[in-house]
Coordinates of C-alpha atoms in Angstrom, one line a residue:
M863 CA -0.2 -0.3 0.1
A864 CA 1.6 3.4 -0.9
I865 CA 2.4 5.7 1.7
K866 CA 0.0 8.9 1.7
S867 CA 2.0 12.3 1.3
T868 CA 0.7 15.0 4.0
A869 CA -0.9 17.1 1.6
D870 CA -3.3 14.0 0.4
K871 CA -4.2 13.3 4.1
V872 CA -4.9 16.9 4.6
A873 CA -7.0 16.7 1.3
T874 CA -8.7 13.8 2.6
I875 CA -9.9 15.4 6.0
Q876 CA -11.1 18.5 3.9
Q877 CA -13.2 16.5 1.5
G878 CA -14.5 14.8 4.5
Y879 CA -15.8 17.6 6.3
T880 CA -16.9 19.7 3.7
L881 CA -20.8 19.9 4.4
D882 CA -23.6 21.6 3.2
G883 CA -25.9 22.4 6.2
P884 CA -25.4 23.8 9.5
T885 CA -22.8 22.6 11.4
I886 CA -21.0 22.6 14.9
E887 CA -17.3 23.8 14.5
L888 CA -15.0 21.6 16.5
G889 CA -11.7 22.7 15.4
A890 CA -8.5 22.2 12.9
A891 CA -7.0 19.2 11.8
I892 CA -3.4 18.1 13.0
V893 CA -1.6 15.9 10.4
D894 CA 1.9 14.6 10.7
G895 CA 2.4 16.9 13.6
E896 CA 1.6 19.9 11.8
L897 CA -1.7 22.2 12.4
H898 CA -3.6 22.7 9.3
K899 CA -6.0 25.5 9.8
D900 CA -7.6 25.4 6.4
A901 CA -8.6 21.7 7.3
K902 CA -11.8 22.4 9.6
V903 CA -13.3 19.8 11.5
R904 CA -17.1 19.9 12.0
L905 CA -20.3 18.1 12.9
P906 CA -23.4 18.4 10.9
L907 CA -26.1 19.9 13.3
A908 CA -28.8 17.7 11.7
M909 CA -26.7 14.3 12.7
M910 CA -26.5 15.2 16.4
N911 CA -29.6 13.1 17.2
R912 CA -27.2 10.1 16.1
H913 CA -25.9 10.3 19.6
G914 CA -22.3 10.5 20.5
L915 CA -19.2 9.9 23.0
V916 CA -16.8 12.2 24.5
A917 CA -14.3 10.4 26.2
G918 CA -10.8 11.0 27.4
A919 CA -8.6 10.5 30.6
T920 CA -9.1 13.1 33.5
G921 CA -7.8 16.6 32.7
T922 CA -7.5 16.3 28.9
G923 CA -10.5 18.6 28.3
K924 CA -13.5 17.0 27.8
T925 CA -15.3 19.6 29.9
V926 CA -14.5 22.2 27.6
T927 CA -15.4 20.2 24.8
L928 CA -18.8 20.1 26.2
H929 CA -18.7 23.8 26.9
M930 CA -17.7 24.7 23.5
M931 CA -20.3 22.3 22.1
A932 CA -22.9 23.6 24.5
E933 CA -22.5 27.4 23.4
Q934 CA -22.7 26.5 19.4
L935 CA -25.8 24.4 19.9
S936 CA -27.5 27.2 22.1
A937 CA -26.6 29.8 19.3
A938 CA -28.0 27.5 16.7
G939 CA -31.5 27.5 18.9
V940 CA -31.1 24.0 20.1
P941 CA -31.6 23.6 23.9
V942 CA -28.8 21.8 25.7
F943 CA -28.9 19.7 29.2
L944 CA -25.7 19.5 31.0
A945 CA -24.8 17.7 34.2
D946 CA -22.3 20.2 36.1
I947 CA -20.5 18.0 38.2
K948 CA -17.3 20.1 38.9
G949 CA -19.2 23.7 38.8
D950 CA -17.3 24.7 35.9
L951 CA -20.1 24.9 33.2
S952 CA -21.8 27.8 35.1
G953 CA -19.2 29.8 33.2
L954 CA -21.7 29.6 30.3
A955 CA -23.6 32.7 31.9
T956 CA -20.1 34.9 32.0
A957 CA -18.4 36.5 28.8
A958 CA -15.0 35.1 28.9
T959 CA -11.7 37.6 28.7
G960 CA -9.4 37.2 26.1
S961 CA -5.9 36.5 27.2
E962 CA -2.7 36.6 24.9
K963 CA -2.5 32.7 25.1
L964 CA -6.3 32.4 24.4
L965 CA -6.0 34.6 21.6
A966 CA -2.9 32.8 20.2
R967 CA -4.7 29.3 20.1
T968 CA -8.0 30.8 18.6
A969 CA -5.9 32.5 15.7
S970 CA -4.1 29.0 15.2
I971 CA -7.1 27.6 14.2
D972 CA -8.6 30.6 12.2
Q973 CA -11.4 31.0 14.9
P974 CA -13.4 34.2 15.1
W975 CA -13.5 35.0 19.0
S976 CA -15.2 37.3 21.0
G977 CA -16.3 36.9 24.8
R978 CA -20.2 36.0 25.0
V979 CA -22.7 35.3 27.7
F980 CA -25.1 32.5 27.1
P981 CA -28.8 31.7 28.3
V982 CA -28.5 29.5 31.1
E983 CA -31.1 27.7 33.5
F984 CA -29.4 26.5 36.5
L985 CA -31.2 23.6 38.2
A986 CA -30.5 21.2 41.3
L987 CA -31.7 18.1 42.6
G988 CA -34.0 18.4 45.0
G989 CA -32.7 21.9 45.8
D990 CA -29.3 20.5 46.8
G991 CA -27.3 23.3 45.4
H992 CA -28.3 26.8 44.1
G993 CA -30.6 26.2 41.5
I994 CA -34.3 25.5 40.8
P995 CA -35.2 22.4 42.7
V996 CA -35.8 19.3 40.5
R997 CA -38.2 16.7 42.3
A998 CA -39.5 13.4 41.0
T999 CA -42.4 11.7 42.2
I1000 CA -41.9 8.2 43.1
T1001 CA -44.8 6.8 41.2
S1002 CA -43.2 8.6 37.9
F1003 CA -39.8 7.5 38.9
G1004 CA -41.0 3.7 38.6
P1005 CA -39.4 0.6 40.1
I1006 CA -36.8 -0.3 37.8
L1007 CA -34.8 3.1 38.6
L1008 CA -35.7 3.0 42.3
S1009 CA -34.3 -0.5 42.3
R1010 CA -31.3 0.9 40.8
I1011 CA -30.6 3.6 43.2
M1012 CA -31.6 1.1 46.2
E1013 CA -29.4 -1.8 44.5
L1014 CA -31.7 -4.3 44.8
N1015 CA -31.3 -7.7 43.2
D1016 CA -33.4 -9.1 40.1
T1017 CA -35.8 -10.9 42.9
Q1018 CA -36.2 -7.9 44.6
E1019 CA -36.8 -5.4 41.5
S1020 CA -39.8 -7.7 40.7
S1021 CA -41.2 -7.6 44.0
L1022 CA -40.9 -3.7 44.0
Q1023 CA -42.8 -3.7 40.8
L1024 CA -45.6 -5.7 42.2
I1025 CA -45.7 -3.2 45.1
F1026 CA -46.0 -0.6 42.3
H1027 CA -48.9 -2.1 40.4
F1028 CA -50.7 -2.7 43.8
A1029 CA -50.5 1.1 44.5
D1030 CA -51.3 2.0 40.9
K1031 CA -54.3 -0.3 40.8
N1032 CA -55.6 1.3 44.4
N1033 CA -55.1 4.9 44.0
L1034 CA -52.5 5.0 46.2
E1035 CA -50.3 7.8 45.0
L1036 CA -46.7 7.6 45.6
I1037 CA -45.3 11.0 45.7
D1038 CA -42.4 10.5 48.2
L1039 CA -40.7 8.1 50.2
K1040 CA -42.7 7.9 53.0
D1041 CA -45.6 7.0 51.0
L1042 CA -44.1 3.7 49.5
R1043 CA -42.8 2.9 53.1
A1044 CA -46.7 3.5 54.1
V1045 CA -48.1 1.0 51.2
I1046 CA -45.2 -1.8 52.1
Q1047 CA -45.8 -1.3 55.8
F1048 CA -49.7 -1.6 55.2
L1049 CA -48.8 -5.1 52.9
T1050 CA -46.5 -6.4 55.8
S1051 CA -49.0 -5.9 58.6
D1052 CA -51.8 -8.1 59.7
E1053 CA -54.5 -5.7 58.3
G1054 CA -52.9 -6.2 54.7
K1055 CA -51.7 -9.8 54.8
E1056 CA -54.5 -11.1 52.1
K1057 CA -53.6 -8.2 49.9
L1058 CA -49.8 -9.2 49.9
K1059 CA -51.1 -12.9 49.3
E1060 CA -53.2 -11.6 46.3
L1061 CA -50.1 -10.4 44.7
G1062 CA -48.5 -13.8 44.5
G1063 CA -45.3 -13.0 43.4
L1064 CA -44.3 -10.8 46.5
S1065 CA -43.1 -12.5 49.8
K1066 CA -43.3 -10.9 53.4
A1067 CA -39.6 -11.5 53.7
T1068 CA -38.9 -9.7 50.5
A1069 CA -41.2 -6.8 51.2
G1070 CA -39.3 -6.4 54.5
V1071 CA -36.0 -6.3 52.8
I1072 CA -37.0 -3.7 50.4
L1073 CA -38.6 -1.7 53.1
R1074 CA -35.2 -1.7 55.2
E1075 CA -33.6 -0.3 51.9
L1076 CA -36.1 2.3 51.9
I1077 CA -35.6 3.7 55.3
T1078 CA -31.9 3.5 54.5
L1079 CA -32.5 5.7 51.4
E1080 CA -34.3 8.0 54.1
A1081 CA -31.6 8.0 56.5
Q1082 CA -29.0 9.4 53.9
G1083 CA -31.3 12.3 53.3
M1084 CA -32.5 11.6 50.0
E1085 CA -36.0 12.1 50.4
K1086 CA -35.8 15.7 49.4
F1087 CA -35.2 14.5 45.8
F1088 CA -38.8 13.0 45.7
G1089 CA -41.9 14.8 45.9
E1090 CA -44.2 17.4 44.2
P1091 CA -44.3 19.9 42.5
E1092 CA -42.7 17.5 40.3
F1093 CA -40.3 18.8 37.3
N1094 CA -41.8 19.0 33.8
T1095 CA -39.0 17.7 31.5
A1096 CA -40.6 19.7 28.8
E1097 CA -39.0 22.6 30.5
L1098 CA -35.8 21.5 29.0
L1099 CA -36.8 22.2 25.5
R1100 CA -37.1 26.0 25.9
T1101 CA -35.8 28.7 23.5
T1102 CA -35.1 32.2 24.3
A1103 CA -37.1 35.0 22.5
D1104 CA -34.2 35.7 20.3
G1105 CA -34.3 32.1 19.4
H1106 CA -31.4 31.1 21.4
G1107 CA -31.4 27.5 23.1
I1108 CA -31.5 27.7 26.6
V1109 CA -28.5 25.5 28.3
S1110 CA -30.1 23.9 31.3
C1111 CA -27.4 23.4 33.9
L1112 CA -28.0 20.5 36.6
E1113 CA -25.6 21.3 39.7
L1114 CA -24.2 18.0 41.1
P1115 CA -22.3 19.4 44.2
T1116 CA -22.3 16.1 46.3
L1117 CA -22.0 13.8 43.3
Q1118 CA -19.2 11.8 45.0
T1119 CA -21.2 10.9 47.9
K1120 CA -24.4 9.7 46.2
P1121 CA -23.1 9.0 42.4
L1122 CA -25.8 6.2 41.8
L1123 CA -28.5 8.5 42.7
F1124 CA -27.6 11.2 40.6
S1125 CA -26.8 9.2 37.7
T1126 CA -29.9 7.3 37.7
F1127 CA -31.8 10.6 38.1
L1128 CA -30.4 11.7 35.1
M1129 CA -31.8 8.7 33.4
W1130 CA -35.3 9.6 34.8
L1131 CA -35.0 12.8 33.0
L1132 CA -34.5 11.3 29.8
A1133 CA -36.9 8.4 29.9
D1134 CA -39.5 10.9 30.9
L1135 CA -38.6 12.8 27.8
F1136 CA -38.7 9.7 26.0
E1137 CA -42.2 8.7 27.1
D1138 CA -43.9 12.1 26.6
L1139 CA -42.1 13.6 23.0
P1140 CA -43.7 12.5 19.7
E1141 CA -42.1 11.0 16.8
V1142 CA -40.6 13.3 14.5
G1143 CA -38.4 11.5 12.3
D1144 CA -35.0 13.4 11.0
L1145 CA -35.1 16.8 11.6
D1146 CA -32.6 19.9 10.2
K1147 CA -31.6 20.4 14.1
P1148 CA -32.3 18.4 17.0
K1149 CA -34.8 19.6 19.7
L1150 CA -32.6 18.7 22.6
V1151 CA -28.9 17.7 23.1
F1152 CA -28.5 15.7 26.6
F1153 CA -24.8 15.3 27.8
L1154 CA -24.5 12.7 30.4
D1155 CA -21.6 13.2 32.3
E1156 CA -20.1 10.3 34.3
A1157 CA -21.5 7.8 32.0
H1158 CA -20.0 4.8 33.4
L1159 CA -21.9 5.2 36.7
L1160 CA -25.1 4.2 34.7
F1161 CA -23.7 0.9 33.6
K1162 CA -21.4 -0.5 36.6
D1163 CA -23.3 -3.5 38.1
A1164 CA -26.4 -2.7 36.4
S1165 CA -29.1 -5.4 35.7
R1166 CA -29.8 -6.9 32.6
A1167 CA -33.3 -5.6 32.3
F1168 CA -31.7 -1.8 33.2
L1169 CA -29.5 -2.1 30.4
D1170 CA -32.0 -3.3 27.9
A1171 CA -33.9 -0.2 28.8
I1172 CA -30.9 2.2 28.3
T1173 CA -30.2 0.7 25.0
T1174 CA -33.9 1.0 23.8
T1175 CA -34.1 4.5 25.0
V1176 CA -30.8 5.6 22.9
R1177 CA -32.2 3.4 20.0
L1178 CA -35.5 5.0 19.6
I1179 CA -35.5 8.5 21.0
R1180 CA -33.4 9.6 18.0
S1181 CA -36.6 9.5 16.3
K1182 CA -38.1 12.1 18.8
G1183 CA -35.6 14.7 17.9
V1184 CA -33.3 14.2 21.0
G1185 CA -29.5 13.5 21.1
I1186 CA -27.5 11.8 23.8
F1187 CA -23.5 12.4 24.2
F1188 CA -22.0 9.8 26.9
V1189 CA -19.4 11.6 28.6
T1190 CA -16.7 9.1 30.1
Q1191 CA -13.0 8.3 30.2
T1192 CA -12.9 4.8 27.5
P1193 CA -15.2 3.6 25.2
K1194 CA -15.0 0.3 27.1
D1195 CA -17.2 2.1 30.1
V1196 CA -20.3 1.7 27.6
P1197 CA -21.6 -1.1 27.0
G1198 CA -21.2 -2.8 23.1
D1199 CA -25.2 -2.4 22.4
V1200 CA -25.2 1.2 23.6
L1201 CA -21.7 1.9 21.9
G1202 CA -22.9 1.0 18.6
Q1203 CA -25.7 3.7 18.5
L1204 CA -23.0 6.4 19.2
A1205 CA -22.0 7.7 15.8
N1206 CA -20.0 10.6 16.6
R1207 CA -16.8 10.3 18.4
I1208 CA -14.9 12.8 20.4
Q1209 CA -11.5 11.0 22.1
H1210 CA -9.4 12.8 24.1
A1211 CA -5.9 11.4 25.2
L1212 CA -5.6 8.3 26.9
R1213 CA -3.0 7.2 29.4
A1214 CA -1.3 3.7 29.3
F1215 CA 0.3 3.4 32.8
T1216 CA -0.9 0.1 33.5
P1217 CA -2.2 -3.6 31.8
D1218 CA -5.5 -2.4 32.1
D1219 CA -4.8 1.0 30.7
A1220 CA -3.2 -0.6 27.7
K1221 CA -6.4 -3.1 27.3
A1222 CA -8.4 0.2 27.2
L1223 CA -6.4 2.0 24.7
K1224 CA -6.6 -1.2 22.5
A1225 CA -10.2 -1.4 22.9
T1226 CA -10.6 2.1 22.1
V1227 CA -8.5 2.2 18.7
S1228 CA -10.8 -0.8 17.6
T1229 CA -14.0 1.6 17.7
F1230 CA -12.7 3.9 15.0
P1231 CA -12.6 3.4 11.2
I1232 CA -9.5 2.6 9.5
S1233 CA -7.3 5.9 9.0
D1234 CA -4.1 7.2 8.4
Y1235 CA -3.0 7.8 11.9
D1236 CA -1.3 5.5 14.2
L1237 CA -3.9 5.7 16.6
A1238 CA -2.4 3.9 19.5
E1239 CA 0.3 6.4 19.5
T1240 CA -1.9 9.4 18.8
L1241 CA -4.0 8.6 21.7
T1242 CA -1.4 8.6 24.0
T1243 CA 0.6 11.8 22.8
A1244 CA -2.4 14.1 22.0
G1245 CA -2.2 17.3 24.0
I1246 CA -4.8 19.0 26.6
G1247 CA -7.5 20.3 24.3
E1248 CA -6.6 18.0 21.4
A1249 CA -9.1 15.1 20.1
V1250 CA -9.3 12.2 17.9
I1251 CA -12.7 13.0 15.9
T1252 CA -14.8 11.1 13.4
V1253 CA -18.5 11.8 12.9
M1254 CA -21.4 10.8 10.8
N1255 CA -21.9 13.1 7.9
E1256 CA -24.7 14.1 6.0
R1257 CA -24.9 11.0 4.0
G1258 CA -24.9 9.0 7.1
A1259 CA -21.0 8.0 6.6
P1260 CA -18.4 8.2 9.1
T1261 CA -16.0 11.1 8.2
P1262 CA -12.2 10.4 8.3
V1263 CA -10.8 10.4 11.6
A1264 CA -9.0 13.6 12.5
L1265 CA -6.7 14.6 15.1
T1266 CA -7.9 17.8 16.1
R1267 CA -7.1 21.1 18.1
M1268 CA -10.5 22.1 19.5
R1269 CA -12.1 25.1 19.4
A1270 CA -12.1 27.7 22.8
P1271 CA -15.2 28.5 24.4
E1272 CA -16.4 32.5 24.2
S1273 CA -17.9 32.3 28.0
A1274 CA -16.0 31.8 30.8
M1275 CA -13.8 28.2 31.6
G1276 CA -14.8 28.0 35.1
P1277 CA -17.7 28.9 37.9
S1278 CA -19.5 32.3 37.4
E1279 CA -19.7 34.4 40.4
D1280 CA -22.2 33.0 43.5
A1281 CA -24.3 36.3 43.1
L1282 CA -24.5 36.2 39.4
I1283 CA -25.9 32.4 39.7
A1284 CA -28.4 33.4 42.8
S1285 CA -29.5 36.3 40.6
I1286 CA -30.3 34.1 37.4
V1287 CA -32.2 32.0 39.7
A1288 CA -34.2 34.4 41.6
A1289 CA -35.4 35.9 38.2
S1290 CA -36.5 32.6 36.7
G1291 CA -39.8 32.1 35.4
L1292 CA -39.5 28.2 36.9
L1293 CA -39.0 29.6 40.5
P1294 CA -42.5 30.3 41.3
A1295 CA -43.6 26.7 40.0
Y1296 CA -41.0 24.9 41.6
G1297 CA -39.5 26.6 44.4
T1298 CA -41.3 25.5 47.1
A1299 CA -41.9 21.8 48.0
V1300 CA -45.7 21.1 48.6
D1301 CA -47.2 17.6 50.3
N1302 CA -50.2 16.7 49.1
V1303 CA -52.8 13.8 50.2
S1304 CA -51.2 10.6 49.0
A1305 CA -50.6 6.9 50.0
F1306 CA -49.3 8.0 53.5
E1307 CA -52.4 10.0 54.6
K1308 CA -54.8 7.3 52.8
L1309 CA -53.3 4.5 54.7
G1310 CA -54.1 6.3 58.0
K1311 CA -50.2 7.3 58.7
G1312 CA -50.9 11.3 58.2
P1313 CA -53.3 13.8 59.5
A1314 CA -55.2 14.1 56.3
A1315 CA -56.2 10.4 56.2
G1316 CA -59.7 11.1 56.9
D1317 CA -60.0 13.1 53.7
G1318 CA -60.7 10.3 51.2
G1319 CA -59.1 7.4 49.8
A1320 CA -58.8 4.1 51.8
G1321 CA -59.7 5.9 55.3
N1322 CA -58.3 5.6 58.6
S1323 CA -58.5 1.8 58.6
G1324 CA -56.1 1.1 56.1
T1325 CA -58.5 -1.1 54.3
V1326 CA -57.8 -1.2 50.5
R1327 CA -60.2 -2.9 48.1
D1328 CA -59.5 -3.4 44.2
S1329 CA -61.7 -0.5 42.5
G1330 CA -64.4 -2.1 40.5
R1331 CA -64.7 -5.2 43.2
S1332 CA -67.6 -5.3 45.6
A1333 CA -66.8 -6.6 49.2
S1334 CA -69.2 -9.8 48.3
H1335 CA -67.4 -10.6 45.5
D1336 CA -63.8 -10.1 46.9
A1337 CA -64.8 -12.4 50.1
G1338 CA -66.2 -15.2 47.6
S1339 CA -63.8 -15.4 45.1
R1340 CA -60.5 -14.5 46.8
D1341 CA -59.0 -18.1 46.9
V1342 CA -60.5 -19.2 43.4
V1343 CA -58.7 -18.5 40.3
D1344 CA -59.9 -19.4 37.1
P1345 CA -57.3 -20.1 34.6
G1346 CA -58.8 -18.8 31.7
S1347 CA -59.6 -15.4 33.2
V1348 CA -55.7 -15.1 34.3
D1349 CA -54.9 -15.7 30.7
A1350 CA -57.3 -13.3 29.3
E1351 CA -56.3 -10.7 31.9
A1352 CA -52.8 -11.4 30.7
R1353 CA -53.5 -10.8 27.0
R1354 CA -55.2 -7.5 28.3
I1355 CA -52.3 -6.0 30.2
E1356 CA -50.0 -7.1 27.4
E1357 CA -52.0 -5.4 24.7
E1358 CA -52.2 -2.0 27.2
I1359 CA -48.4 -2.1 27.9
L1360 CA -47.3 -2.6 24.5
G1361 CA -49.9 -0.9 22.4
R1362 CA -50.6 -3.8 20.1
P1363 CA -52.6 -7.1 19.9
S1364 CA -51.3 -9.9 22.2
R1365 CA -49.2 -12.5 20.6
R1366 CA -50.6 -14.8 23.3
S1367 CA -52.7 -17.6 22.3
A1368 CA -56.6 -16.8 22.7
P1369 CA -58.0 -18.7 26.1
A1370 CA -60.3 -21.6 25.2
P1371 CA -64.0 -20.8 25.9
S1372 CA -64.8 -20.9 29.5
P1373 CA -67.7 -23.5 29.9
A1374 CA -69.6 -20.9 32.5
P1375 CA -69.5 -17.3 32.2
A1376 CA -67.7 -15.1 34.5
P1377 CA -69.6 -12.6 36.6
S1378 CA -70.0 -9.4 35.1
T1379 CA -68.2 -6.5 36.5
G1380 CA -70.6 -3.9 34.6
R1381 CA -67.2 -2.6 32.6
A1382 CA -66.1 -3.3 29.2
A1383 CA -62.5 -4.4 28.7
P1384 CA -60.7 -1.6 26.7
A1385 CA -60.0 -2.4 22.9
P1386 CA -56.5 -3.1 22.0
R1387 CA -54.5 -0.3 20.4
Q1388 CA -53.6 -0.4 17.0
P1389 CA -50.0 -1.7 16.4
R1390 CA -47.7 1.6 15.8
P1391 CA -46.3 1.7 12.2
D1392 CA -42.7 1.5 13.2
S1393 CA -42.7 -2.2 13.6
N1394 CA -38.9 -2.4 14.8
A1395 CA -39.6 0.2 17.8
A1396 CA -42.6 -1.8 18.7
G1397 CA -40.2 -5.1 19.0
D1398 CA -37.5 -3.0 20.7
V1399 CA -39.9 -2.2 23.7
D1400 CA -41.5 -5.4 23.5
G1401 CA -38.1 -7.3 24.3
V1402 CA -37.4 -4.8 27.3
L1403 CA -40.9 -5.2 28.8
G1404 CA -40.6 -9.1 28.1
G1405 CA -37.4 -8.9 30.7
V1406 CA -39.0 -6.6 32.8
F1407 CA -42.1 -8.4 33.7
G1408 CA -41.1 -12.1 32.7
G1409 CA -43.2 -14.7 34.4
G1410 CA -44.8 -12.0 36.8
L1411 CA -47.3 -11.1 34.2
K1412 CA -49.7 -13.8 35.1
S1413 CA -49.6 -12.9 39.0
M1414 CA -50.1 -9.5 38.1
A1415 CA -53.4 -10.3 36.0
R1416 CA -54.6 -12.4 39.2
S1417 CA -53.6 -9.7 41.5
L1418 CA -56.1 -7.5 39.3
G1419 CA -58.9 -9.7 39.7
T1420 CA -61.7 -8.2 37.2
Q1421 CA -60.9 -4.6 37.6
L1422 CA -60.0 -3.4 34.2
G1423 CA -58.1 -0.6 32.8
R1424 CA -57.5 1.4 35.8
E1425 CA -53.7 0.8 36.5
L1426 CA -51.1 3.1 35.3
L1427 CA -49.3 2.0 32.2
R1428 CA -45.7 2.2 32.4
G1429 CA -42.8 2.7 30.1
V1430 CA -39.8 1.0 29.5
F1431 CA -38.1 2.1 32.7
G1432 CA -41.1 1.5 34.6
T1433 CA -41.5 4.8 34.7
S1434 CA -45.2 6.6 34.4
S1435 CA -45.4 9.3 32.1
R1436 CA -47.2 12.9 33.2
R1437 CA -50.0 12.3 30.7
R1438 CA -50.9 8.9 32.1
R1439 CA -50.6 9.5 35.7
R1440 CA -52.7 12.3 35.8
R1441 CA -55.9 10.7 34.8

């Protein structure tokens, strides 16, 4: 194979990054040790919903790359979500000052530069920080994500799903941790033991383990992250009056003490968007670009169902106009099924000090297309603010690999002043809606645990009956289960969850008609035109519910259509939970 000249290598990069539509400018290529400012490296704006990976060792410039990309996305009218772990990204609200060193760098890559301010909305989980409080209700967070925080095993996770199902069915609103604790305490009490028995797949011992883990969460101060008013993730899609995308900057000041909570909470934000946004196909620019920092925390020791749910979300949310960029140290931190969905790669330098580092380096090199670079050497010798890049061009093909000197941000590369952040938060239009926590009547009160127990619901006695079943029917049929009815109910639940006709065999006709409940079963929804998407969701939900579907049907009895439908992560979307 003939050795290409430097001029030929530069020409390859120039041709590969000549794009027609709007782009995010990333920098200029370095070829054979020389910077070529006429060889621009860029990313098509329309391809940013094909997702991406920003990786590299600590201190190599990943955060500055996020900062620079967020600026350009905002200027192009695309809202951005950033998790601010070190506090540096708050500098987006402060114009940068041009130093001699900075201006020399921008001139070297032919970057027009001036200090600028960008519209930033500061958020904080549960008010743990200086931003607008972001809370989620327990019911919308769902059993799978909550199991992840509580580090439950597969059996315990399935049991928690049954507890959520019981609460959904009985109109016991799970708003905060004390609501879920009250439901579990009821099911494990003498008063609730018959209901526990009806749930089938839930043992008292397992419920007790979940209750202890829940109390541990409360002891760690995590109750403030759950409650109302719940944050509406549609707030992440806003633009300013002059058409700039708002950068939502979520402050994570105590990440090191609660890493699993924060990474899982970020996944809830994404899952909630996934459930609410309509299908839009390919757009000229994405509706939102979502940067998930410290992505390895999402996948470490994750269950198969959780990983399948992430894979499905990443695969399907592209058609809803949302791009996701995972930010971590090496590609091996991301499972292969997810990594295969990330078409845009920005790889900062890696270090190969140990045998494990050497393996990671080899794995990283294998994820790039064949190129004119010796990538093993390039990735270990790249300087701070340099990265190896390949992205998807407008035709859907990978661009040539290019070692790139990255552009500099135009806002401050460091935290903004506390007084400025406080003034932005105080002036935010979101503060009146989310600034003050509220405690409405929910499962805790309805089960007789709180002062509002007499206001309705189950009442002070704590007795919970299935809606749509009379007491006499309950007493007469509690221990009798008709297999045909169970199978029919399993079919109905599958159809409601998956939104298409069930693939289960129809049950044989029963010799005697079942007693009428006075309600008609809801007709199955028609299959969606995107059969691949339906298949993906089917696969995930199969893993989530597994053989417990009949147990859930058994616990439902003859009540039809009152339980909340839950999404890929077991989350409940806003539209469905507020019927």
